[in-house]
Amino acid sequence: MTMLPKTVPGAKKLGLVIDLDTCVGCHACAVSCKEWNTGGEAGILPDYDKYGPEPDGVWFNRIHSYESSEGGACRTVNLPRSCLHCEDALCVTVCPTGASYKRAEDGIVLIDTDICIGCKLCSWACPYGARELDEEAGVMRKCTLCIDRIHNEDLPQAEREPACVATCPSRARHFGDLADPQSKVSQLVKQRGGVDLLAELGYRPTNKYLPPRKAAIPTGPREAPARAASGIGAALLRLLDRALSR
Ligand code: SF4
Ligand code: SF4
Ligand code: SF4
């Protein structure tokens, strides 16, 4: 068993806020993530059966697209999915070697591949399917929140953000400190009614999702905004449930 870090006063909670209203499902973030991490600290993210009938590989970020008919209107909802850097991360506490850990200073969940034995306990514990086994190296891998970009003092300040955020053509991805109520990401969550995925499980994910706007999924002309937001949140959870059940 591996312990989660003690709460440090003033510590950051770095994470992503993803806008499901403006994500167009283009996969640019997923490709950019794979390219950056293959060439960076994480090392090569392998592909299997590249040109065969069932190509697969290690991807830290995957996009799921659905047709939604919530409120009687049809639209496509795209759900990017990567590690949510949870506060109560069971993927950390189940790890028998200490390879899976959460940083006290900024909340990023990482894997030390030097001591990972590839036992898969963490991937079974993660309800979001965010961990990917590297079958060639025999170790687990996952989103690093681009730790080698965001804290990289060799990069200009403007480039110290995750590759997926920098790439997104519709600006649907936002990066920042969710422990700071005044940060841009915290303000976005507040203004748009950002939600936790599968909140009832109690993992307390740091990443948040901004629901599609009410105009995009009509819920009735006289419905109160709070009720409408909660209906959209429930729809999101149903979409996620379908995604993770596959
Ligand atoms: S696969 Fe690696 S990181 Fe995951 S629980 Fe096992 S040893 Fe820990
Ligand atoms: S933060 Fe970095 S590692 Fe995580 S999904 Fe985005 S590009 Fe990939
Ligand atoms: S790059 Fe942006 S718009 Fe494209 S799938 Fe990713 S989050 Fe959505």
Short mmCIF file of C-alpha atoms and ligand atoms in Angstrom, two decimals:
data_model
loop_
_atom_site.label_atom_id
_atom_site.label_comp_id
_atom_site.label_asym_id
_atom_site.label_seq_id
_atom_site.Cartn_x
_atom_site.Cartn_y
_atom_site.Cartn_z
CA MET A 1 0.00 0.00 0.00
CA THR A 2 1.19 3.51 -0.83
CA MET A 3 0.18 6.55 1.21
CA LEU A 4 -1.30 9.70 -0.22
CA PRO A 5 0.64 12.84 0.76
CA LYS A 6 -0.41 14.93 3.75
CA THR A 7 -2.13 18.18 2.89
CA VAL A 8 0.41 20.98 2.54
CA PRO A 9 -0.89 24.49 3.33
CA GLY A 10 -0.83 26.61 0.18
CA ALA A 11 -0.22 23.62 -2.10
CA LYS A 12 -1.49 23.85 -5.65
CA LYS A 13 -4.04 21.55 -7.25
CA LEU A 14 -2.97 21.61 -10.87
CA GLY A 15 -5.41 20.18 -13.35
CA LEU A 16 -7.44 20.52 -16.51
CA VAL A 17 -10.86 22.01 -17.13
CA ILE A 18 -12.43 20.64 -20.31
CA ASP A 19 -15.30 22.38 -22.05
CA LEU A 20 -17.73 19.84 -23.49
CA ASP A 21 -19.64 22.65 -25.15
CA THR A 22 -16.78 23.56 -27.49
CA CYS A 23 -14.85 20.28 -27.86
CA VAL A 24 -15.33 19.20 -31.46
CA GLY A 25 -13.81 15.75 -31.07
CA CYS A 26 -10.95 16.39 -33.48
CA HIS A 27 -8.42 14.24 -31.52
CA ALA A 28 -5.71 16.90 -31.92
CA CYS A 29 -5.12 16.84 -28.16
CA ALA A 30 -4.72 13.05 -28.14
CA VAL A 31 -2.21 13.11 -31.02
CA SER A 32 -0.29 16.02 -29.52
CA CYS A 33 -0.17 14.23 -26.17
CA LYS A 34 1.23 11.10 -27.77
CA GLU A 35 3.81 13.03 -29.76
CA TRP A 36 5.01 15.13 -26.82
CA ASN A 37 5.22 12.27 -24.36
CA THR A 38 6.88 9.84 -26.76
CA GLY A 39 9.67 12.36 -27.27
CA GLY A 40 9.83 13.51 -23.64
CA GLU A 41 10.34 12.25 -20.09
CA ALA A 42 7.73 9.50 -20.37
CA GLY A 43 9.57 7.81 -23.23
CA ILE A 44 8.21 5.90 -26.16
CA LEU A 45 4.47 5.17 -25.98
CA PRO A 46 4.25 1.96 -28.00
CA ASP A 47 1.78 1.02 -30.69
CA TYR A 48 0.66 -2.55 -31.29
CA ASP A 49 -0.50 -4.11 -34.55
CA LYS A 50 -0.05 -0.70 -36.21
CA TYR A 51 -1.04 -1.75 -39.70
CA GLY A 52 -3.08 -4.82 -38.74
CA PRO A 53 -6.79 -5.34 -38.26
CA GLU A 54 -6.79 -4.33 -34.58
CA PRO A 55 -4.38 -1.45 -34.08
CA ASP A 56 -3.91 -0.34 -30.48
CA GLY A 57 -1.33 1.36 -28.32
CA VAL A 58 -0.63 3.48 -25.28
CA TRP A 59 -2.53 6.76 -25.28
CA PHE A 60 -2.72 9.04 -22.26
CA ASN A 61 -5.70 10.90 -23.69
CA ARG A 62 -8.63 9.34 -25.56
CA ILE A 63 -11.74 10.96 -27.03
CA HIS A 64 -15.18 9.35 -26.90
CA SER A 65 -18.01 10.71 -29.05
CA TYR A 66 -21.73 10.14 -28.53
CA GLU A 67 -25.04 11.13 -29.93
CA SER A 68 -27.03 12.72 -27.12
CA SER A 69 -30.75 13.36 -27.22
CA GLU A 70 -31.10 14.93 -23.76
CA GLY A 71 -34.01 17.38 -23.70
CA GLY A 72 -35.30 16.16 -27.04
CA ALA A 73 -32.54 17.72 -29.17
CA CYS A 74 -29.88 15.60 -30.87
CA ARG A 75 -26.26 16.60 -30.83
CA THR A 76 -22.82 15.02 -30.67
CA VAL A 77 -21.02 15.25 -27.35
CA ASN A 78 -17.27 14.60 -27.30
CA LEU A 79 -15.69 13.49 -24.05
CA PRO A 80 -11.88 13.69 -23.82
CA ARG A 81 -10.63 11.33 -21.11
CA SER A 82 -7.28 11.30 -19.32
CA CYS A 83 -6.09 11.02 -15.71
CA LEU A 84 -8.09 13.36 -13.46
CA HIS A 85 -5.35 13.61 -10.78
CA CYS A 86 -7.81 12.72 -8.02
CA GLU A 87 -7.36 13.91 -4.45
CA ASP A 88 -8.35 10.51 -3.04
CA ALA A 89 -6.61 8.46 -5.69
CA LEU A 90 -7.14 4.76 -5.06
CA CYS A 91 -4.68 4.01 -7.88
CA VAL A 92 -2.02 5.31 -5.47
CA THR A 93 -3.12 3.57 -2.30
CA VAL A 94 -3.46 0.13 -3.95
CA CYS A 95 0.08 0.22 -5.36
CA PRO A 96 2.24 -2.40 -3.61
CA THR A 97 5.61 -0.87 -4.51
CA GLY A 98 5.19 2.89 -4.13
CA ALA A 99 5.53 3.35 -7.88
CA SER A 100 2.20 5.13 -8.08
CA TYR A 101 2.31 8.39 -6.14
CA LYS A 102 0.77 11.83 -5.77
CA ARG A 103 2.91 14.93 -5.40
CA ALA A 104 2.22 16.99 -2.27
CA GLU A 105 3.22 20.31 -3.83
CA ASP A 106 0.91 20.33 -6.86
CA GLY A 107 -1.28 17.22 -6.67
CA ILE A 108 -0.01 15.59 -9.86
CA VAL A 109 -0.32 11.78 -9.86
CA LEU A 110 2.68 10.04 -11.42
CA ILE A 111 4.24 6.61 -11.86
CA ASP A 112 7.88 5.80 -11.10
CA THR A 113 8.47 3.25 -13.85
CA ASP A 114 11.78 2.18 -12.24
CA ILE A 115 9.86 0.44 -9.44
CA CYS A 116 6.58 -0.39 -11.22
CA ILE A 117 6.13 -4.17 -11.56
CA GLY A 118 3.22 -3.95 -14.00
CA CYS A 119 0.81 -5.71 -11.64
CA LYS A 120 -2.19 -3.69 -12.99
CA LEU A 121 -3.74 -3.14 -9.53
CA CYS A 122 -3.85 0.60 -10.17
CA SER A 123 -5.62 0.23 -13.50
CA TRP A 124 -8.28 -1.94 -11.90
CA ALA A 125 -8.69 0.68 -9.13
CA CYS A 126 -9.10 3.63 -11.50
CA PRO A 127 -12.80 4.11 -12.35
CA TYR A 128 -11.89 6.42 -15.26
CA GLY A 129 -9.79 3.92 -17.21
CA ALA A 130 -6.92 6.42 -17.19
CA ARG A 131 -4.03 3.97 -16.80
CA GLU A 132 -2.45 2.22 -19.75
CA LEU A 133 -0.17 -0.81 -19.56
CA ASP A 134 2.94 -0.56 -21.71
CA GLU A 135 3.09 -4.18 -22.82
CA GLU A 136 6.58 -3.80 -24.29
CA ALA A 137 8.19 -2.32 -21.18
CA GLY A 138 5.93 -4.17 -18.70
CA VAL A 139 5.09 -1.01 -16.78
CA MET A 140 2.02 1.15 -16.26
CA ARG A 141 1.80 4.62 -17.80
CA LYS A 142 -0.54 7.58 -17.60
CA CYS A 143 -1.01 11.31 -18.15
CA THR A 144 1.74 13.27 -16.37
CA LEU A 145 -0.07 16.60 -16.75
CA CYS A 146 2.96 17.32 -18.93
CA ILE A 147 5.12 17.86 -15.88
CA ASP A 148 8.10 18.21 -18.19
CA ARG A 149 6.48 21.24 -19.84
CA ILE A 150 4.64 23.02 -17.05
CA HIS A 151 7.68 23.15 -14.72
CA ASN A 152 10.29 23.43 -17.48
CA GLU A 153 12.23 26.63 -16.97
CA ASP A 154 13.97 26.19 -20.32
CA LEU A 155 10.65 26.90 -22.04
CA PRO A 156 9.24 30.41 -22.45
CA GLN A 157 6.55 31.06 -19.82
CA ALA A 158 3.79 31.02 -22.45
CA GLU A 159 4.69 27.44 -23.44
CA ARG A 160 4.61 26.04 -19.89
CA GLU A 161 1.24 24.41 -20.33
CA PRO A 162 0.25 20.84 -21.26
CA ALA A 163 0.70 19.87 -24.90
CA CYS A 164 -3.00 19.01 -25.21
CA VAL A 165 -4.00 22.46 -23.97
CA ALA A 166 -1.60 24.25 -26.30
CA THR A 167 -2.85 22.24 -29.27
CA CYS A 168 -6.63 22.33 -28.92
CA PRO A 169 -7.94 24.34 -31.89
CA SER A 170 -11.22 25.22 -30.21
CA ARG A 171 -9.69 26.24 -26.87
CA ALA A 172 -11.78 23.63 -25.12
CA ARG A 173 -8.98 22.71 -22.72
CA HIS A 174 -7.76 24.89 -19.86
CA PHE A 175 -4.92 24.34 -17.40
CA GLY A 176 -4.37 25.94 -14.00
CA ASP A 177 -4.51 25.81 -10.23
CA LEU A 178 -7.87 24.63 -8.96
CA ALA A 179 -6.86 25.33 -5.35
CA ASP A 180 -6.84 29.06 -6.13
CA PRO A 181 -10.43 30.33 -6.25
CA GLN A 182 -9.30 33.34 -8.28
CA SER A 183 -7.55 31.34 -11.01
CA LYS A 184 -9.00 31.31 -14.51
CA VAL A 185 -9.87 27.62 -14.25
CA SER A 186 -11.64 28.01 -10.89
CA GLN A 187 -13.62 30.94 -12.23
CA LEU A 188 -14.62 28.91 -15.29
CA VAL A 189 -15.82 26.06 -13.08
CA LYS A 190 -17.80 28.49 -10.95
CA GLN A 191 -19.39 30.35 -13.86
CA ARG A 192 -20.22 27.30 -15.97
CA GLY A 193 -21.20 24.83 -13.26
CA GLY A 194 -18.23 22.52 -13.79
CA VAL A 195 -18.74 18.93 -12.67
CA ASP A 196 -16.73 16.01 -11.29
CA LEU A 197 -17.06 12.78 -13.23
CA LEU A 198 -18.51 9.96 -11.13
CA ALA A 199 -18.46 12.21 -8.06
CA GLU A 200 -20.41 9.66 -6.07
CA LEU A 201 -17.38 7.35 -5.99
CA GLY A 202 -15.55 9.83 -3.77
CA TYR A 203 -12.20 9.97 -5.61
CA ARG A 204 -12.49 13.79 -5.72
CA PRO A 205 -10.99 14.35 -9.19
CA THR A 206 -9.07 17.59 -9.68
CA ASN A 207 -9.98 17.86 -13.37
CA LYS A 208 -13.42 19.29 -14.08
CA TYR A 209 -15.78 19.17 -17.07
CA LEU A 210 -17.88 22.11 -18.21
CA PRO A 211 -21.28 20.80 -19.38
CA PRO A 212 -22.69 21.65 -22.81
CA ARG A 213 -24.57 24.95 -22.56
CA LYS A 214 -28.31 24.85 -22.02
CA ALA A 215 -28.96 26.33 -25.45
CA ALA A 216 -27.15 23.40 -27.02
CA ILE A 217 -29.22 20.79 -25.17
CA PRO A 218 -32.64 22.36 -24.54
CA THR A 219 -34.27 21.26 -21.31
CA GLY A 220 -37.46 23.31 -21.53
CA PRO A 221 -38.14 27.06 -21.76
CA ARG A 222 -39.26 27.57 -18.16
CA GLU A 223 -36.74 25.32 -16.47
CA ALA A 224 -34.59 26.93 -13.75
CA PRO A 225 -30.87 27.17 -14.64
CA ALA A 226 -29.74 25.13 -11.61
CA ARG A 227 -32.12 22.32 -12.52
CA ALA A 228 -31.02 22.41 -16.12
CA ALA A 229 -27.35 22.23 -15.11
CA SER A 230 -28.01 19.25 -12.91
CA GLY A 231 -29.85 17.49 -15.74
CA ILE A 232 -26.87 18.01 -18.03
CA GLY A 233 -24.52 16.78 -15.31
CA ALA A 234 -26.58 13.61 -15.00
CA ALA A 235 -26.47 13.18 -18.78
CA LEU A 236 -22.68 13.49 -18.66
CA LEU A 237 -22.46 10.82 -16.05
CA ARG A 238 -24.57 8.50 -18.17
CA LEU A 239 -22.26 9.14 -21.14
CA LEU A 240 -19.21 8.41 -19.03
CA ASP A 241 -20.77 5.27 -17.66
CA ARG A 242 -21.29 4.04 -21.21
CA ALA A 243 -17.71 4.98 -22.14
CA LEU A 244 -16.13 3.15 -19.24
CA SER A 245 -18.35 0.12 -19.61
CA ARG A 246 -16.91 -0.73 -23.02
S1 SF4 B 1 1.11 -1.51 -12.15
FE1 SF4 B 1 2.88 -0.37 -11.26
S2 SF4 B 1 2.02 1.60 -10.57
FE2 SF4 B 1 0.28 0.18 -10.89
S3 SF4 B 1 -0.13 -0.75 -8.86
FE3 SF4 B 1 1.27 -2.15 -9.97
S4 SF4 B 1 3.35 -1.49 -9.35
FE4 SF4 B 1 1.94 0.20 -8.79
S1 SF4 B 2 -1.67 16.92 -19.76
FE1 SF4 B 2 0.00 16.17 -21.12
S2 SF4 B 2 0.12 13.97 -20.62
FE2 SF4 B 2 -1.87 14.70 -19.84
S3 SF4 B 2 -3.38 14.34 -21.50
FE3 SF4 B 2 -2.61 16.45 -21.78
S4 SF4 B 2 -0.84 16.24 -23.19
FE4 SF4 B 2 -1.29 14.20 -22.38
S1 SF4 B 3 -8.17 19.08 -29.36
FE1 SF4 B 3 -9.81 20.23 -28.28
S2 SF4 B 3 -11.58 20.12 -29.67
FE2 SF4 B 3 -10.12 18.53 -30.36
S3 SF4 B 3 -10.78 16.64 -29.27
FE3 SF4 B 3 -9.22 17.62 -27.97
S4 SF4 B 3 -10.37 18.90 -26.50
FE4 SF4 B 3 -11.76 18.40 -28.22
#
